[in-house]
């Protein structure tokens, strides 16, 4: 499978390494063993390279800045044509790209294919957006004047992505940034260099026989967190879009703010789902299982807390336990597998520590948590776990990036919403109820305080058309659909006087 995936890019095929630095068509293959990418599937060495140097990052940013001066003047529909061509190339290599995601992240085939589809979908969305970057005409109090607003390209966008969505999250940022007239410098997770190189290579191909081929509209720098810090500190980076942990976001924000730069943060989730007495329990169970164990619990939108009304908590536990017992855990490349591996040993240790803490705080393990040895090479495979915990357990305040689901019992909708909102994070939330009042209260100002609030659908699986992001410690950023594009542009308010007088606003006379 790895050989099949590698045929997409000659540099890997010839060298057996991936490049630490690529800008436009300049592929500089890093030789050495500075960064090793091990497959979560079986522990196999996939790639290795030296990190891009600080000097190479400096050059990438400079190239991007110079390219921006040209790219910003290309009409937006023409910029959209580059994105359309890129999306078409992704379609052609859909399966091979999904194989790379499986190898580098450990996602099962269906989820990997779904992530590549997200790349395609956001390209389609953005091509349409390239003809809709509209401003407003605004009523003015002055006669013979017209007031309007325009949206202009912002500059160089620095994109820092996490391991769990190595293609989709970059595409959410890159496709929109490019159509908005910006250029990109990308620092991916050290774990997913092959995925990054594949997309960079396809984007370069998309510029073939176009004017953009001579510009570094996208640069890729693989390396450690030092490169990310360099992006944060460089004044030429107009916007830093960073996806990762809350701890990472708390480092990024002050670095960018210290130079009064813009940042867009997509951080931790700690998501909750409320189940009320009127809920369709079969539907709720299906939603909870996928949300809790999909990607082996390693999504920012994964379900962490299941808040059940006292009248349904017992049947929900019974149904979930039965569903968990039927889960097929194993090699994500195998047909029928539903749960693949954790990304590494560190994630397994964090999961075990969280289970121990929860037990010390009054929690009880219902099912799961055991490690499955000898599933596939040196991959880290675990049984997804369910625990019952008190509503006041401190463990509920933290997000464990693993398939660990806490069940909390409550007596009312008001208590359920209080429990849900009483955490630092605020990304995704859901309620299962067939009472319209429950749903409307949950969606009201007095309901969920999350950026995503769903009714009778789980916490994961957001569509491209809606703005994606969360509140509080989740960072407040919005990516992908709706009007998220405005974060990648600068707004200019224009007033035009087509008369012969010079009236001032607010009726001021200065004569």
Short mmCIF file of C-alpha atoms in Angstrom, two decimals:
data_model
loop_
_atom_site.label_atom_id
_atom_site.label_comp_id
_atom_site.label_asym_id
_atom_site.label_seq_id
_atom_site.Cartn_x
_atom_site.Cartn_y
_atom_site.Cartn_z
CA UNK A 1 0.00 0.00 0.00
CA UNK A 2 2.81 2.42 0.87
CA UNK A 3 4.46 1.86 -2.52
CA UNK A 4 1.13 2.54 -4.25
CA UNK A 5 0.69 5.78 -2.35
CA UNK A 6 4.26 6.87 -3.03
CA UNK A 7 3.81 6.73 -6.80
CA UNK A 8 2.10 10.11 -6.55
CA UNK A 9 5.32 11.99 -5.90
CA UNK A 10 8.63 11.19 -7.52
CA UNK A 11 10.75 12.82 -4.82
CA UNK A 12 9.68 10.28 -2.20
CA UNK A 13 9.90 7.40 -4.64
CA UNK A 14 13.49 8.24 -5.54
CA UNK A 15 14.86 9.38 -2.19
CA UNK A 16 12.85 7.47 0.40
CA UNK A 17 12.69 10.71 2.38
CA UNK A 18 10.32 13.65 2.40
CA UNK A 19 11.52 17.23 2.04
CA UNK A 20 11.93 19.48 5.01
CA UNK A 21 11.34 22.50 2.77
CA UNK A 22 9.40 22.99 -0.44
CA UNK A 23 8.45 26.32 -1.97
CA UNK A 24 6.66 26.37 -5.28
CA UNK A 25 8.60 23.92 -7.46
CA UNK A 26 11.74 23.96 -5.31
CA UNK A 27 12.02 20.53 -3.68
CA UNK A 28 14.92 20.30 -1.26
CA UNK A 29 15.06 16.81 0.14
CA UNK A 30 16.34 16.71 3.70
CA UNK A 31 18.72 13.82 4.27
CA UNK A 32 19.32 12.54 7.75
CA UNK A 33 17.30 11.33 10.67
CA UNK A 34 16.12 14.49 12.40
CA UNK A 35 12.41 13.67 12.11
CA UNK A 36 11.09 10.13 11.90
CA UNK A 37 7.49 9.41 11.02
CA UNK A 38 6.30 6.07 12.40
CA UNK A 39 2.99 4.61 11.27
CA UNK A 40 0.46 4.20 14.10
CA UNK A 41 -0.82 1.16 12.21
CA UNK A 42 2.19 -1.03 12.94
CA UNK A 43 5.09 1.17 14.08
CA UNK A 44 6.78 0.98 10.67
CA UNK A 45 9.15 3.80 9.67
CA UNK A 46 7.39 5.72 6.90
CA UNK A 47 9.74 8.63 6.33
CA UNK A 48 12.54 10.64 7.81
CA UNK A 49 14.07 14.01 7.15
CA UNK A 50 16.00 16.83 8.69
CA UNK A 51 13.85 19.68 9.88
CA UNK A 52 13.68 22.75 7.68
CA UNK A 53 16.12 25.26 9.09
CA UNK A 54 15.25 28.67 10.42
CA UNK A 55 16.95 30.11 7.35
CA UNK A 56 14.78 28.01 5.04
CA UNK A 57 11.65 29.13 6.86
CA UNK A 58 12.86 32.70 6.49
CA UNK A 59 13.25 32.13 2.76
CA UNK A 60 9.82 30.50 2.51
CA UNK A 61 8.17 33.48 4.17
CA UNK A 62 10.10 35.88 1.95
CA UNK A 63 9.09 33.92 -1.16
CA UNK A 64 5.47 33.94 -0.01
CA UNK A 65 5.57 37.69 0.63
CA UNK A 66 6.99 38.38 -2.82
CA UNK A 67 4.43 36.06 -4.40
CA UNK A 68 1.61 37.83 -2.55
CA UNK A 69 2.45 41.11 -4.29
CA UNK A 70 1.59 39.42 -7.60
CA UNK A 71 -1.11 36.97 -6.51
CA UNK A 72 -3.28 39.66 -4.88
CA UNK A 73 -3.73 41.32 -8.27
CA UNK A 74 -5.00 38.18 -9.99
CA UNK A 75 -8.82 38.36 -10.27
CA UNK A 76 -10.52 36.17 -7.67
CA UNK A 77 -12.28 33.93 -10.24
CA UNK A 78 -8.88 33.17 -11.78
CA UNK A 79 -7.53 32.33 -8.34
CA UNK A 80 -10.57 30.10 -7.97
CA UNK A 81 -9.61 28.30 -11.15
CA UNK A 82 -6.33 27.19 -9.56
CA UNK A 83 -8.28 25.82 -6.59
CA UNK A 84 -10.70 24.08 -8.98
CA UNK A 85 -7.80 22.39 -10.76
CA UNK A 86 -6.30 21.37 -7.42
CA UNK A 87 -9.62 19.88 -6.30
CA UNK A 88 -9.84 17.91 -9.54
CA UNK A 89 -6.36 16.45 -8.93
CA UNK A 90 -7.42 15.45 -5.43
CA UNK A 91 -10.41 13.66 -6.96
CA UNK A 92 -8.11 11.74 -9.27
CA UNK A 93 -5.90 10.62 -6.37
CA UNK A 94 -8.68 10.16 -3.81
CA UNK A 95 -7.81 6.57 -2.85
CA UNK A 96 -4.04 7.05 -2.73
CA UNK A 97 -4.42 10.14 -0.53
CA UNK A 98 -6.71 8.20 1.80
CA UNK A 99 -4.10 5.44 2.03
CA UNK A 100 -1.54 7.99 3.17
CA UNK A 101 -3.90 9.23 5.90
CA UNK A 102 -4.42 5.67 7.09
CA UNK A 103 -0.67 5.03 7.17
CA UNK A 104 0.28 8.25 8.94
CA UNK A 105 -2.73 8.74 11.24
CA UNK A 106 -4.27 5.26 11.58
CA UNK A 107 -7.77 6.18 10.39
CA UNK A 108 -9.94 3.40 9.04
CA UNK A 109 -10.49 3.47 5.28
CA UNK A 110 -13.96 5.02 5.41
CA UNK A 111 -12.84 7.91 7.61
CA UNK A 112 -9.69 8.50 5.53
CA UNK A 113 -11.78 8.60 2.36
CA UNK A 114 -14.11 11.01 4.12
CA UNK A 115 -11.27 13.35 5.02
CA UNK A 116 -10.10 13.51 1.40
CA UNK A 117 -13.71 14.20 0.42
CA UNK A 118 -13.59 17.20 2.77
CA UNK A 119 -10.66 18.54 0.77
CA UNK A 120 -12.68 18.14 -2.44
CA UNK A 121 -15.78 19.68 -0.88
CA UNK A 122 -14.00 22.77 0.41
CA UNK A 123 -12.43 23.28 -3.01
CA UNK A 124 -15.89 23.16 -4.60
CA UNK A 125 -17.21 25.58 -1.97
CA UNK A 126 -14.30 27.94 -2.48
CA UNK A 127 -14.53 28.00 -6.27
CA UNK A 128 -18.06 29.35 -5.87
CA UNK A 129 -16.82 31.75 -3.20
CA UNK A 130 -14.33 33.21 -5.70
CA UNK A 131 -17.26 35.03 -7.34
CA UNK A 132 -18.91 36.08 -4.08
CA UNK A 133 -16.30 38.05 -2.12
CA UNK A 134 -18.83 40.84 -1.78
CA UNK A 135 -18.93 44.02 0.29
CA UNK A 136 -21.84 46.34 1.09
CA UNK A 137 -23.31 49.62 -0.08
CA UNK A 138 -24.11 51.61 3.06
CA UNK A 139 -26.58 54.46 3.48
CA UNK A 140 -24.82 57.79 4.04
CA UNK A 141 -26.12 60.92 5.75
CA UNK A 142 -24.28 63.21 3.33
CA UNK A 143 -25.89 64.24 0.01
CA UNK A 144 -24.13 63.33 -3.22
CA UNK A 145 -21.99 60.77 -1.44
CA UNK A 146 -21.79 57.01 -1.59
CA UNK A 147 -20.38 54.76 1.12
CA UNK A 148 -19.33 51.16 0.58
CA UNK A 149 -17.03 48.49 1.93
CA UNK A 150 -14.58 46.30 0.05
CA UNK A 151 -12.65 43.19 1.01
CA UNK A 152 -9.02 42.96 -0.07
CA UNK A 153 -6.36 40.23 0.18
CA UNK A 154 -4.68 40.17 3.58
CA UNK A 155 -1.15 38.86 2.99
CA UNK A 156 0.79 35.72 3.89
CA UNK A 157 -1.18 33.16 5.92
CA UNK A 158 0.78 30.84 8.20
CA UNK A 159 -0.98 27.50 8.68
CA UNK A 160 -0.02 25.12 11.51
CA UNK A 161 -1.88 21.80 11.48
CA UNK A 162 -2.24 18.83 13.84
CA UNK A 163 -1.83 15.13 13.09
CA UNK A 164 -5.46 14.02 13.30
CA UNK A 165 -6.74 15.82 10.18
CA UNK A 166 -3.55 16.17 8.14
CA UNK A 167 -5.28 17.14 4.89
CA UNK A 168 -8.73 18.56 5.60
CA UNK A 169 -7.73 21.29 8.06
CA UNK A 170 -5.01 22.58 5.75
CA UNK A 171 -7.47 22.60 2.86
CA UNK A 172 -10.05 24.57 4.87
CA UNK A 173 -7.42 27.26 5.30
CA UNK A 174 -5.48 26.99 2.05
CA UNK A 175 -8.38 26.91 -0.41
CA UNK A 176 -10.06 29.95 1.15
CA UNK A 177 -6.79 31.83 1.70
CA UNK A 178 -5.77 31.35 -1.94
CA UNK A 179 -9.11 32.46 -3.35
CA UNK A 180 -9.00 35.49 -1.06
CA UNK A 181 -5.70 36.46 -2.69
CA UNK A 182 -3.30 35.34 0.03
CA UNK A 183 -0.25 33.11 -0.11
CA UNK A 184 0.52 30.29 2.33
CA UNK A 185 3.34 28.98 4.48
CA UNK A 186 2.45 25.60 5.98
CA UNK A 187 4.01 23.88 9.00
CA UNK A 188 2.34 20.45 9.36
CA UNK A 189 2.59 18.00 12.23
CA UNK A 190 5.89 16.10 12.30
CA UNK A 191 3.76 12.94 12.18
CA UNK A 192 2.22 13.66 8.77
CA UNK A 193 4.92 14.84 6.38
CA UNK A 194 3.85 12.48 3.58
CA UNK A 195 0.28 13.80 3.62
CA UNK A 196 1.61 17.35 3.52
CA UNK A 197 3.97 16.67 0.65
CA UNK A 198 1.23 14.98 -1.36
CA UNK A 199 -1.07 18.00 -1.16
CA UNK A 200 1.74 20.46 -1.80
CA UNK A 201 2.76 18.48 -4.87
CA UNK A 202 -0.79 18.43 -6.23
CA UNK A 203 -1.19 22.16 -5.63
CA UNK A 204 2.01 22.81 -7.55
CA UNK A 205 0.68 20.64 -10.38
CA UNK A 206 -2.52 22.70 -10.38
CA UNK A 207 -0.53 25.79 -11.34
CA UNK A 208 0.96 24.13 -14.46
CA UNK A 209 0.68 26.33 -17.54
CA UNK A 210 -0.61 29.25 -15.50
CA UNK A 211 0.98 32.52 -14.47
CA UNK A 212 0.91 31.33 -10.86
CA UNK A 213 3.51 28.65 -11.71
CA UNK A 214 6.27 31.25 -11.30
CA UNK A 215 5.16 32.31 -7.80
CA UNK A 216 5.46 30.56 -4.45
CA UNK A 217 1.77 30.80 -3.60
CA UNK A 218 2.22 27.87 -1.21
CA UNK A 219 5.32 26.81 0.71
CA UNK A 220 5.73 23.76 2.94
CA UNK A 221 8.17 23.59 5.85
CA UNK A 222 8.33 20.33 7.80
CA UNK A 223 9.90 20.47 11.21
CA UNK A 224 9.48 20.89 14.94
CA UNK A 225 7.62 23.48 17.00
CA UNK A 226 10.44 25.99 16.52
CA UNK A 227 9.21 26.56 12.97
CA UNK A 228 5.72 27.22 14.28
CA UNK A 229 7.08 29.78 16.72
CA UNK A 230 8.94 31.44 13.86
CA UNK A 231 5.67 31.76 11.93
CA UNK A 232 4.02 33.29 14.99
CA UNK A 233 6.74 35.89 15.47
CA UNK A 234 7.26 37.02 11.87
CA UNK A 235 5.52 40.32 11.09
CA UNK A 236 5.19 39.33 7.44
CA UNK A 237 2.69 36.66 8.41
CA UNK A 238 -0.62 38.51 8.31
CA UNK A 239 -2.68 35.68 9.83
CA UNK A 240 -1.62 32.63 11.83
CA UNK A 241 -4.14 29.79 11.67
CA UNK A 242 -3.19 27.12 14.21
CA UNK A 243 -4.94 23.86 15.06
CA UNK A 244 -3.95 21.85 18.11
CA UNK A 245 -4.25 21.59 21.86
CA UNK A 246 -5.36 24.32 24.24
CA UNK A 247 -1.81 24.37 25.62
CA UNK A 248 -0.47 25.04 22.13
CA UNK A 249 -3.01 27.82 21.58
CA UNK A 250 -2.01 29.52 24.81
CA UNK A 251 1.53 29.72 23.46
CA UNK A 252 0.54 30.86 19.97
CA UNK A 253 -1.84 33.63 21.03
CA UNK A 254 0.59 35.78 23.07
CA UNK A 255 3.36 35.34 20.50
CA UNK A 256 1.18 36.65 17.68
CA UNK A 257 -0.48 39.28 19.88
CA UNK A 258 2.92 40.63 20.92
CA UNK A 259 3.32 41.94 17.37
CA UNK A 260 -0.41 42.85 17.10
CA UNK A 261 -0.93 40.14 14.49
CA UNK A 262 -4.07 38.20 13.67
CA UNK A 263 -4.60 34.62 14.76
CA UNK A 264 -7.27 31.99 14.17
CA UNK A 265 -7.23 29.19 16.73
CA UNK A 266 -8.95 25.78 16.61
CA UNK A 267 -8.17 24.09 19.91
CA UNK A 268 -9.56 21.46 22.30
CA UNK A 269 -13.14 20.25 22.41
CA UNK A 270 -14.26 18.23 25.48
CA UNK A 271 -17.63 17.87 23.76
CA UNK A 272 -20.91 16.80 25.33
CA UNK A 273 -24.18 15.20 24.23
CA UNK A 274 -27.37 15.46 26.27
CA UNK A 275 -29.96 12.66 26.13
CA UNK A 276 -33.46 13.50 27.36
CA UNK A 277 -36.40 11.14 28.14
CA UNK A 278 -38.15 11.80 24.83
CA UNK A 279 -35.06 10.90 22.78
CA UNK A 280 -34.94 8.14 20.20
CA UNK A 281 -32.44 6.03 22.15
CA UNK A 282 -31.46 3.85 19.21
CA UNK A 283 -30.52 6.98 17.27
CA UNK A 284 -28.72 8.45 20.27
CA UNK A 285 -26.64 5.31 20.76
CA UNK A 286 -25.58 5.20 17.11
CA UNK A 287 -24.56 8.86 17.25
CA UNK A 288 -22.71 8.47 20.54
CA UNK A 289 -20.71 5.44 19.41
CA UNK A 290 -19.39 7.04 16.24
CA UNK A 291 -18.70 10.35 17.98
CA UNK A 292 -16.86 8.67 20.86
CA UNK A 293 -14.80 6.02 19.05
CA UNK A 294 -14.40 7.40 15.51
CA UNK A 295 -10.71 8.06 14.72
CA UNK A 296 -10.10 6.17 17.99
CA UNK A 297 -11.40 9.19 19.92
CA UNK A 298 -8.78 11.49 18.40
CA UNK A 299 -10.99 14.19 16.87
CA UNK A 300 -11.39 17.67 18.30
CA UNK A 301 -15.13 17.02 17.96
CA UNK A 302 -15.05 13.56 19.59
CA UNK A 303 -17.69 12.93 22.24
CA UNK A 304 -16.15 13.04 25.72
CA UNK A 305 -19.18 13.53 28.00
CA UNK A 306 -22.58 11.86 27.65
CA UNK A 307 -25.05 13.66 29.91
CA UNK A 308 -28.12 11.48 30.46
CA UNK A 309 -31.38 12.27 32.19
CA UNK A 310 -31.95 9.90 35.11
CA UNK A 311 -34.86 8.25 33.29
CA UNK A 312 -32.67 7.10 30.39
CA UNK A 313 -29.22 6.65 31.91
CA UNK A 314 -29.63 2.93 32.64
CA UNK A 315 -30.90 1.91 29.16
CA UNK A 316 -28.27 4.13 27.52
CA UNK A 317 -25.48 2.40 29.45
CA UNK A 318 -26.88 -1.02 28.54
CA UNK A 319 -27.23 -0.20 24.85
CA UNK A 320 -23.81 1.45 24.66
CA UNK A 321 -22.14 -1.48 26.42
CA UNK A 322 -23.68 -3.85 23.91
CA UNK A 323 -22.58 -1.68 21.01
CA UNK A 324 -19.02 -1.39 22.34
CA UNK A 325 -18.79 -5.18 22.67
CA UNK A 326 -19.49 -5.52 18.97
CA UNK A 327 -16.83 -3.02 17.80
CA UNK A 328 -14.22 -4.45 15.45
CA UNK A 329 -10.84 -3.13 16.61
CA UNK A 330 -7.75 -3.70 14.52
CA UNK A 331 -5.69 -2.88 11.46
CA UNK A 332 -7.41 0.15 9.84
CA UNK A 333 -6.46 -1.15 6.42
CA UNK A 334 -8.63 -4.24 6.91
CA UNK A 335 -12.20 -4.30 5.68
CA UNK A 336 -14.71 -4.24 8.51
CA UNK A 337 -12.44 -2.52 11.06
CA UNK A 338 -14.28 0.24 12.93
CA UNK A 339 -11.62 1.33 15.42
CA UNK A 340 -7.96 1.73 14.52
CA UNK A 341 -4.94 2.57 16.69
CA UNK A 342 -4.02 5.45 18.93
CA UNK A 343 -1.40 7.67 17.36
CA UNK A 344 1.35 6.67 19.81
CA UNK A 345 2.27 5.26 23.23
CA UNK A 346 1.94 8.68 24.86
CA UNK A 347 -1.76 8.74 24.01
CA UNK A 348 -2.28 5.34 25.64
CA UNK A 349 -0.54 6.48 28.81
CA UNK A 350 -2.72 9.61 28.94
CA UNK A 351 -5.84 7.47 28.59
CA UNK A 352 -4.81 5.17 31.45
CA UNK A 353 -3.97 8.12 33.68
CA UNK A 354 -7.39 9.65 33.00
CA UNK A 355 -9.16 6.37 33.89
CA UNK A 356 -7.23 6.19 37.15
CA UNK A 357 -8.05 9.80 38.04
CA UNK A 358 -11.72 9.29 37.24
CA UNK A 359 -11.85 6.26 39.52
CA UNK A 360 -10.20 8.24 42.32
CA UNK A 361 -12.90 10.90 41.86
CA UNK A 362 -15.80 8.47 42.27
CA UNK A 363 -16.01 7.13 38.73
CA UNK A 364 -16.60 3.50 37.77
CA UNK A 365 -15.32 1.74 34.68
CA UNK A 366 -18.20 0.17 32.74
CA UNK A 367 -16.27 -1.35 29.86
CA UNK A 368 -13.00 -1.12 27.97
CA UNK A 369 -9.66 0.55 28.53
CA UNK A 370 -7.55 -2.58 28.03
CA UNK A 371 -4.66 -2.64 25.60
CA UNK A 372 -4.84 -5.16 22.78
CA UNK A 373 -1.38 -6.57 22.12
CA UNK A 374 -0.15 -8.13 18.90
CA UNK A 375 -2.96 -6.66 16.77
CA UNK A 376 -0.68 -5.26 14.11
CA UNK A 377 3.06 -4.87 14.58
CA UNK A 378 3.89 -2.25 17.18
CA UNK A 379 0.64 -0.31 16.79
CA UNK A 380 -1.06 0.91 19.99
CA UNK A 381 -4.58 -0.58 20.04
CA UNK A 382 -7.05 -0.21 22.93
CA UNK A 383 -10.63 -1.10 23.71
CA UNK A 384 -12.76 2.09 23.82
CA UNK A 385 -13.82 2.78 27.39
CA UNK A 386 -17.01 3.96 29.10
CA UNK A 387 -17.07 5.30 32.66
CA UNK A 388 -19.82 6.64 34.91
CA UNK A 389 -18.65 9.70 36.86
CA UNK A 390 -20.25 12.24 39.22
CA UNK A 391 -21.21 15.56 37.69
CA UNK A 392 -18.70 17.38 39.90
CA UNK A 393 -15.70 15.16 39.08
CA UNK A 394 -12.71 17.37 38.17
CA UNK A 395 -11.73 14.94 35.39
CA UNK A 396 -14.69 16.28 33.37
CA UNK A 397 -12.84 19.58 33.00
CA UNK A 398 -10.09 18.11 30.84
CA UNK A 399 -10.04 16.56 27.39
CA UNK A 400 -8.35 13.19 26.99
CA UNK A 401 -7.52 12.59 23.33
CA UNK A 402 -8.55 8.93 23.31
CA UNK A 403 -11.72 6.78 23.12
CA UNK A 404 -12.77 7.47 26.71
CA UNK A 405 -16.43 8.39 27.30
CA UNK A 406 -17.76 9.70 30.62
CA UNK A 407 -21.47 9.23 31.42
CA UNK A 408 -23.03 11.75 33.81
CA UNK A 409 -26.53 11.44 35.29
CA UNK A 410 -28.71 14.56 35.70
CA UNK A 411 -32.29 15.26 36.79
CA UNK A 412 -33.36 18.04 34.41
CA UNK A 413 -32.56 19.83 31.17
CA UNK A 414 -31.37 22.87 33.10
CA UNK A 415 -28.91 20.75 35.07
CA UNK A 416 -27.76 19.02 31.88
CA UNK A 417 -26.99 22.36 30.20
CA UNK A 418 -25.17 23.58 33.31
CA UNK A 419 -23.02 20.43 33.38
CA UNK A 420 -22.32 20.71 29.66
CA UNK A 421 -21.28 24.37 29.81
CA UNK A 422 -19.29 24.06 33.04
CA UNK A 423 -15.99 23.28 31.32
CA UNK A 424 -13.28 25.56 29.87
CA UNK A 425 -13.80 24.34 26.30
CA UNK A 426 -16.69 25.11 23.95
CA UNK A 427 -16.42 23.44 20.56
CA UNK A 428 -19.21 20.98 19.76
CA UNK A 429 -22.39 19.91 21.55
CA UNK A 430 -25.60 18.00 20.89
CA UNK A 431 -28.96 17.17 22.39
CA UNK A 432 -31.18 14.20 21.66
CA UNK A 433 -34.83 14.95 22.33
CA UNK A 434 -38.10 14.82 20.43
CA UNK A 435 -39.55 17.72 22.46
CA UNK A 436 -39.29 20.98 20.55
CA UNK A 437 -38.97 22.92 23.79
CA UNK A 438 -35.87 20.96 24.80
CA UNK A 439 -34.31 21.62 21.40
CA UNK A 440 -35.15 25.32 21.36
CA UNK A 441 -33.88 25.91 24.89
CA UNK A 442 -30.66 24.09 24.00
CA UNK A 443 -30.17 26.34 20.93
CA UNK A 444 -31.18 29.55 22.74
CA UNK A 445 -28.88 32.11 24.43
CA UNK A 446 -29.52 30.22 27.68
CA UNK A 447 -28.53 26.89 26.11
CA UNK A 448 -25.29 25.49 24.73
CA UNK A 449 -22.34 27.88 24.84
CA UNK A 450 -20.47 26.01 22.09
CA UNK A 451 -19.65 27.09 18.56
CA UNK A 452 -21.49 24.01 17.26
CA UNK A 453 -24.85 22.98 18.74
CA UNK A 454 -26.74 20.07 17.15
CA UNK A 455 -30.15 18.49 17.65
CA UNK A 456 -30.57 14.73 17.16
CA UNK A 457 -27.15 14.43 15.54
CA UNK A 458 -23.77 13.72 17.15
CA UNK A 459 -20.91 16.08 17.93
CA UNK A 460 -18.67 15.00 15.04
CA UNK A 461 -19.01 15.20 11.29
CA UNK A 462 -19.39 18.92 10.57
CA UNK A 463 -20.19 19.88 6.98
CA UNK A 464 -18.15 22.27 4.86
CA UNK A 465 -20.96 24.84 4.46
CA UNK A 466 -21.05 25.90 8.11
CA UNK A 467 -18.39 27.89 9.92
CA UNK A 468 -16.38 25.47 12.06
CA UNK A 469 -14.99 26.47 15.44
CA UNK A 470 -15.69 26.99 19.12
CA UNK A 471 -15.69 29.37 22.05
CA UNK A 472 -13.79 29.81 25.32
CA UNK A 473 -10.58 27.73 25.42
CA UNK A 474 -11.38 26.34 21.99
CA UNK A 475 -10.03 29.63 20.67
CA UNK A 476 -12.93 31.45 19.03
CA UNK A 477 -11.73 30.83 15.47
CA UNK A 478 -13.96 29.93 12.52
CA UNK A 479 -12.86 28.00 9.44
CA UNK A 480 -14.45 26.66 6.26
CA UNK A 481 -17.99 27.79 5.42
CA UNK A 482 -20.45 30.62 5.99
CA UNK A 483 -18.54 33.94 6.16
CA UNK A 484 -15.33 32.49 7.65
CA UNK A 485 -13.58 33.86 4.54
CA UNK A 486 -13.69 37.35 6.07
CA UNK A 487 -10.93 36.37 8.52
CA UNK A 488 -8.60 35.92 5.55
CA UNK A 489 -9.19 39.41 4.14
CA UNK A 490 -8.94 43.03 5.22
CA UNK A 491 -11.96 45.34 5.15
CA UNK A 492 -11.86 48.84 3.65
CA UNK A 493 -14.70 51.34 4.10
CA UNK A 494 -14.86 53.79 1.20
CA UNK A 495 -16.75 57.09 0.94
CA UNK A 496 -17.03 58.72 -2.48
CA UNK A 497 -18.06 62.36 -2.94
CA UNK A 498 -19.55 62.93 -6.40
CA UNK A 499 -20.90 66.39 -5.57
CA UNK A 500 -19.37 69.89 -5.50
CA UNK A 501 -19.78 70.54 -1.78
CA UNK A 502 -17.91 69.09 1.19
CA UNK A 503 -20.46 68.33 3.91
CA UNK A 504 -19.06 66.78 7.09
CA UNK A 505 -20.59 63.90 9.01
CA UNK A 506 -22.59 64.49 12.18
CA UNK A 507 -23.58 67.92 10.81
CA UNK A 508 -20.27 69.47 11.77
CA UNK A 509 -19.58 72.85 10.20
CA UNK A 510 -15.96 73.97 9.84
CA UNK A 511 -15.94 77.24 7.92
#
